[in-house]
Amino acid sequence: MANVTVIGAQWGDEGKGKIVDWLAARAGAVVRFQGGHNAGHTLVVGNTTYKLSLLPSGIVTGTLSLIGNGVVLDPWALMGEIERLESQGVSITPENFGIADNCPLILPVHTQLDVMREAAAGKGKIGTTGRGIGPAYEDKVGRRAIRVCDLAHLDELEPQLDRLCAHHDALRAGFGEAPVDRAALLDELKGIAPFVLQYAQPVWRRLNEAKKAGTRILFEGAQGVLLDVDHGTYPFVTSSNTVSGTVASGSGLGPGSAGFVLGIVKAYTTRVGSGPFPTELEDEVGQRLGERGHEFGTVTSRKRRCGWFDAVLVRQTCAISGVTGIALTKIDVLDGFETIKICTGYKLDGEVIDYLPSNAQDQARIEPVYEEMDGWDGTTVGARSWADLPAQAIKYIRRIEELIECPVASVSTSPERDDTILVRDPFAD
């Protein structure tokens, strides 16, 4: 059976939640393999809207949902999310949900450090969500992390707490803050441990068993490739690798398991937080895109910056992540525009280039080179076949395919699950 990996091919917020939900009904397992609860996926099923941050989107359909070791887990945020979903009628049990026992925890000290750093950064703010994601990944790499499996051995945690607190106490002193309250931290861990441990398991083993059984596995990425710590607009990035290659290290399944890589791409471009944005529109057109697209972050409620479609960036992210096909979302937001622009290149110091340079100063100085197309008068809302689309909308989609050098696998025409034009079935490959 074919596996599918879903990743964001822009700066996140591309509509991954709907696509994963749409695919999850045909998968045997859905896996989160990186990121934390800074991710925000919104699912609209009938008259009900579900907002997820940590839980894989497959949980709404009852599909086996797993959090891999590449995720950093805030156990208190997880408890709140599970309680909220259960109040909406979603059943979450150890039978349909599991957490990798080697998954690092996000602790209150991480959240506190994240907030302190951003507050002190002034104009140098990265634009983090302040949820402790970065500091938790730092402790993982620094071998100071407390992991899910450690919750079963809290009486033996003192050596790890020594390493953790020695690091954080020095940082906190620099911000004029008191040392970590070790006793309070340990009490909080003891309080949350029974809740988390009921779901803890060797996820790598369960996935390998599923693979041997021929189960279809759907890997759900968070954020987008342009926020990748290596390949994104550094330093304005997240703290994990968001590319499809992370599937292997973040889940415990081999590198050949990614299968069909589906890149989710918005029909225009948005970004939350600081950092370069070549096609950003700070005028009435950008305002119109934001209002029509309801561009506010699922997790933070922050207003998203909006701009025209950037084919240079998407071509680059598709190449870096080995995207097999894209799912184009929010085409309906462009309904009624007389003229639509697509960025086809950049000007840097008078030279036209066809890629995003790595240097942050160069990224801030580039100017977009646009190609203009006529818009369309008809509506794309709710379209479920090519015949339902205005001819000019089809022309726009085909031009995007040419410019990004990657085929369209599906087109989403509203938040509703079934309002999707399927061009190529990822699970059929």
PDB file of C-alpha atoms in Angstrom, residues 239-362:
ATOM      1  CA  SER A 239      13.083  25.011  15.447  1.00  0.00           C
ATOM      2  CA  SER A 240      12.643  21.753  13.553  1.00  0.00           C
ATOM      3  CA  ASN A 241      13.099  20.382  10.065  1.00  0.00           C
ATOM      4  CA  THR A 242       9.761  20.636   8.282  1.00  0.00           C
ATOM      5  CA  VAL A 243      10.820  18.968   5.008  1.00  0.00           C
ATOM      6  CA  SER A 244       9.561  15.529   3.987  1.00  0.00           C
ATOM      7  CA  GLY A 245      12.901  13.901   4.808  1.00  0.00           C
ATOM      8  CA  THR A 246      12.130  14.369   8.509  1.00  0.00           C
ATOM      9  CA  VAL A 247       9.504  11.626   8.254  1.00  0.00           C
ATOM     10  CA  ALA A 248      12.197   8.997   8.829  1.00  0.00           C
ATOM     11  CA  SER A 249      13.963  10.518  11.834  1.00  0.00           C
ATOM     12  CA  GLY A 250      10.787  11.913  13.399  1.00  0.00           C
ATOM     13  CA  SER A 251       8.760   8.711  13.327  1.00  0.00           C
ATOM     14  CA  GLY A 252      11.174   5.791  13.478  1.00  0.00           C
ATOM     15  CA  LEU A 253      10.185   4.449  10.086  1.00  0.00           C
ATOM     16  CA  GLY A 254      12.811   4.136   7.349  1.00  0.00           C
ATOM     17  CA  PRO A 255      13.567   6.852   4.773  1.00  0.00           C
ATOM     18  CA  GLY A 256      11.821   4.929   2.018  1.00  0.00           C
ATOM     19  CA  SER A 257       8.474   5.222   3.777  1.00  0.00           C
ATOM     20  CA  ALA A 258       7.507   8.806   2.867  1.00  0.00           C
ATOM     21  CA  GLY A 259       5.680   7.610  -0.253  1.00  0.00           C
ATOM     22  CA  PHE A 260       3.769  10.240  -2.250  1.00  0.00           C
ATOM     23  CA  VAL A 261       4.862  13.679  -1.016  1.00  0.00           C
ATOM     24  CA  LEU A 262       1.898  16.036  -1.222  1.00  0.00           C
ATOM     25  CA  GLY A 263       2.848  19.701  -0.885  1.00  0.00           C
ATOM     26  CA  ILE A 264       0.004  21.931   0.303  1.00  0.00           C
ATOM     27  CA  VAL A 265       0.086  25.288  -1.470  1.00  0.00           C
ATOM     28  CA  LYS A 266      -2.214  28.281  -1.073  1.00  0.00           C
ATOM     29  CA  ALA A 267      -3.299  30.007  -4.316  1.00  0.00           C
ATOM     30  CA  TYR A 268      -1.699  33.159  -2.925  1.00  0.00           C
ATOM     31  CA  THR A 269       0.891  33.593  -0.146  1.00  0.00           C
ATOM     32  CA  THR A 270       0.620  34.292   3.581  1.00  0.00           C
ATOM     33  CA  ARG A 271       2.994  34.528   6.487  1.00  0.00           C
ATOM     34  CA  VAL A 272       2.619  34.969  10.260  1.00  0.00           C
ATOM     35  CA  GLY A 273       5.256  36.792  12.271  1.00  0.00           C
ATOM     36  CA  SER A 274       8.526  38.430  11.290  1.00  0.00           C
ATOM     37  CA  GLY A 275      10.827  37.731   8.365  1.00  0.00           C
ATOM     38  CA  PRO A 276      11.168  38.393   4.636  1.00  0.00           C
ATOM     39  CA  PHE A 277       8.123  38.158   2.386  1.00  0.00           C
ATOM     40  CA  PRO A 278       8.932  39.198  -1.201  1.00  0.00           C
ATOM     41  CA  THR A 279       5.347  39.414  -2.511  1.00  0.00           C
ATOM     42  CA  GLU A 280       3.740  40.964   0.576  1.00  0.00           C
ATOM     43  CA  LEU A 281       0.969  43.458  -0.195  1.00  0.00           C
ATOM     44  CA  GLU A 282       0.482  46.219   2.347  1.00  0.00           C
ATOM     45  CA  ASP A 283      -2.378  47.812   0.425  1.00  0.00           C
ATOM     46  CA  GLU A 284      -6.070  47.264  -0.204  1.00  0.00           C
ATOM     47  CA  VAL A 285      -5.334  44.137  -2.271  1.00  0.00           C
ATOM     48  CA  GLY A 286      -3.492  42.522   0.654  1.00  0.00           C
ATOM     49  CA  GLN A 287      -6.328  43.586   2.936  1.00  0.00           C
ATOM     50  CA  ARG A 288      -8.862  42.013   0.590  1.00  0.00           C
ATOM     51  CA  LEU A 289      -6.956  38.729   0.462  1.00  0.00           C
ATOM     52  CA  GLY A 290      -6.784  38.628   4.255  1.00  0.00           C
ATOM     53  CA  GLU A 291     -10.449  39.388   4.762  1.00  0.00           C
ATOM     54  CA  ARG A 292     -11.711  36.951   2.116  1.00  0.00           C
ATOM     55  CA  GLY A 293      -9.328  34.231   3.244  1.00  0.00           C
ATOM     56  CA  HIS A 294     -10.042  34.751   6.969  1.00  0.00           C
ATOM     57  CA  GLU A 295      -6.311  34.961   7.503  1.00  0.00           C
ATOM     58  CA  PHE A 296      -5.849  34.667  11.231  1.00  0.00           C
ATOM     59  CA  GLY A 297      -3.649  32.063  12.909  1.00  0.00           C
ATOM     60  CA  THR A 298      -5.446  28.988  14.307  1.00  0.00           C
ATOM     61  CA  VAL A 299      -3.166  28.891  17.364  1.00  0.00           C
ATOM     62  CA  THR A 300      -2.238  32.538  17.931  1.00  0.00           C
ATOM     63  CA  SER A 301      -5.124  34.419  16.241  1.00  0.00           C
ATOM     64  CA  ARG A 302      -2.430  36.699  14.817  1.00  0.00           C
ATOM     65  CA  LYS A 303      -3.294  38.431  11.569  1.00  0.00           C
ATOM     66  CA  ARG A 304      -1.453  36.880   8.640  1.00  0.00           C
ATOM     67  CA  ARG A 305       0.504  38.960   6.152  1.00  0.00           C
ATOM     68  CA  CYS A 306      -0.811  38.418   2.613  1.00  0.00           C
ATOM     69  CA  GLY A 307       0.613  38.651  -0.899  1.00  0.00           C
ATOM     70  CA  TRP A 308       0.554  37.280  -4.431  1.00  0.00           C
ATOM     71  CA  PHE A 309       1.547  33.713  -5.278  1.00  0.00           C
ATOM     72  CA  ASP A 310       5.341  33.276  -5.283  1.00  0.00           C
ATOM     73  CA  ALA A 311       6.269  30.622  -7.835  1.00  0.00           C
ATOM     74  CA  VAL A 312       9.977  31.014  -7.095  1.00  0.00           C
ATOM     75  CA  LEU A 313       9.526  29.958  -3.487  1.00  0.00           C
ATOM     76  CA  VAL A 314       7.175  27.086  -4.222  1.00  0.00           C
ATOM     77  CA  ARG A 315       9.406  25.726  -6.992  1.00  0.00           C
ATOM     78  CA  GLN A 316      12.271  25.767  -4.492  1.00  0.00           C
ATOM     79  CA  THR A 317      10.323  24.085  -1.673  1.00  0.00           C
ATOM     80  CA  CYS A 318       8.997  21.404  -4.027  1.00  0.00           C
ATOM     81  CA  ALA A 319      12.545  20.612  -5.128  1.00  0.00           C
ATOM     82  CA  ILE A 320      13.937  20.544  -1.582  1.00  0.00           C
ATOM     83  CA  SER A 321      11.188  18.277  -0.282  1.00  0.00           C
ATOM     84  CA  GLY A 322      10.836  16.044  -3.325  1.00  0.00           C
ATOM     85  CA  VAL A 323       7.173  16.973  -3.746  1.00  0.00           C
ATOM     86  CA  THR A 324       5.309  14.539  -6.012  1.00  0.00           C
ATOM     87  CA  GLY A 325       2.268  16.763  -6.475  1.00  0.00           C
ATOM     88  CA  ILE A 326       0.639  19.788  -4.866  1.00  0.00           C
ATOM     89  CA  ALA A 327      -2.769  20.354  -3.338  1.00  0.00           C
ATOM     90  CA  LEU A 328      -3.764  23.896  -4.279  1.00  0.00           C
ATOM     91  CA  THR A 329      -6.015  25.487  -1.645  1.00  0.00           C
ATOM     92  CA  LYS A 330      -8.126  28.648  -1.315  1.00  0.00           C
ATOM     93  CA  ILE A 331      -8.484  29.253  -5.050  1.00  0.00           C
ATOM     94  CA  ASP A 332     -11.924  30.676  -4.198  1.00  0.00           C
ATOM     95  CA  VAL A 333     -10.322  33.634  -2.388  1.00  0.00           C
ATOM     96  CA  LEU A 334      -9.184  34.947  -5.781  1.00  0.00           C
ATOM     97  CA  ASP A 335     -12.710  35.005  -7.224  1.00  0.00           C
ATOM     98  CA  GLY A 336     -13.575  38.443  -8.584  1.00  0.00           C
ATOM     99  CA  PHE A 337     -10.062  39.876  -8.915  1.00  0.00           C
ATOM    100  CA  GLU A 338      -9.709  41.710 -12.244  1.00  0.00           C
ATOM    101  CA  THR A 339      -5.961  41.083 -12.381  1.00  0.00           C
ATOM    102  CA  ILE A 340      -3.872  38.469 -10.615  1.00  0.00           C
ATOM    103  CA  LYS A 341      -0.097  38.522 -10.321  1.00  0.00           C
ATOM    104  CA  ILE A 342       2.393  35.680  -9.992  1.00  0.00           C
ATOM    105  CA  CYS A 343       6.000  36.193  -8.890  1.00  0.00           C
ATOM    106  CA  THR A 344       8.301  34.516 -11.434  1.00  0.00           C
ATOM    107  CA  GLY A 345      11.706  35.793 -10.282  1.00  0.00           C
ATOM    108  CA  TYR A 346      13.568  38.259  -8.069  1.00  0.00           C
ATOM    109  CA  LYS A 347      15.771  41.258  -8.687  1.00  0.00           C
ATOM    110  CA  LEU A 348      18.844  41.424  -6.456  1.00  0.00           C
ATOM    111  CA  ASP A 349      21.324  44.250  -7.045  1.00  0.00           C
ATOM    112  CA  GLY A 350      20.047  44.650 -10.597  1.00  0.00           C
ATOM    113  CA  GLU A 351      20.322  40.955 -11.463  1.00  0.00           C
ATOM    114  CA  VAL A 352      17.300  38.675 -11.960  1.00  0.00           C
ATOM    115  CA  ILE A 353      17.602  35.401 -10.036  1.00  0.00           C
ATOM    116  CA  ASP A 354      15.296  32.382  -9.877  1.00  0.00           C
ATOM    117  CA  TYR A 355      15.835  31.245  -6.285  1.00  0.00           C
ATOM    118  CA  LEU A 356      15.655  32.596  -2.731  1.00  0.00           C
ATOM    119  CA  PRO A 357      19.162  33.472  -1.493  1.00  0.00           C
ATOM    120  CA  SER A 358      20.209  32.065   1.880  1.00  0.00           C
ATOM    121  CA  ASN A 359      21.475  35.299   3.430  1.00  0.00           C
ATOM    122  CA  ALA A 360      18.865  37.138   5.518  1.00  0.00           C
ATOM    123  CA  GLN A 361      19.989  40.579   4.302  1.00  0.00           C
ATOM    124  CA  ASP A 362      19.765  39.472   0.664  1.00  0.00           C
TER     125      ASP A 362
END
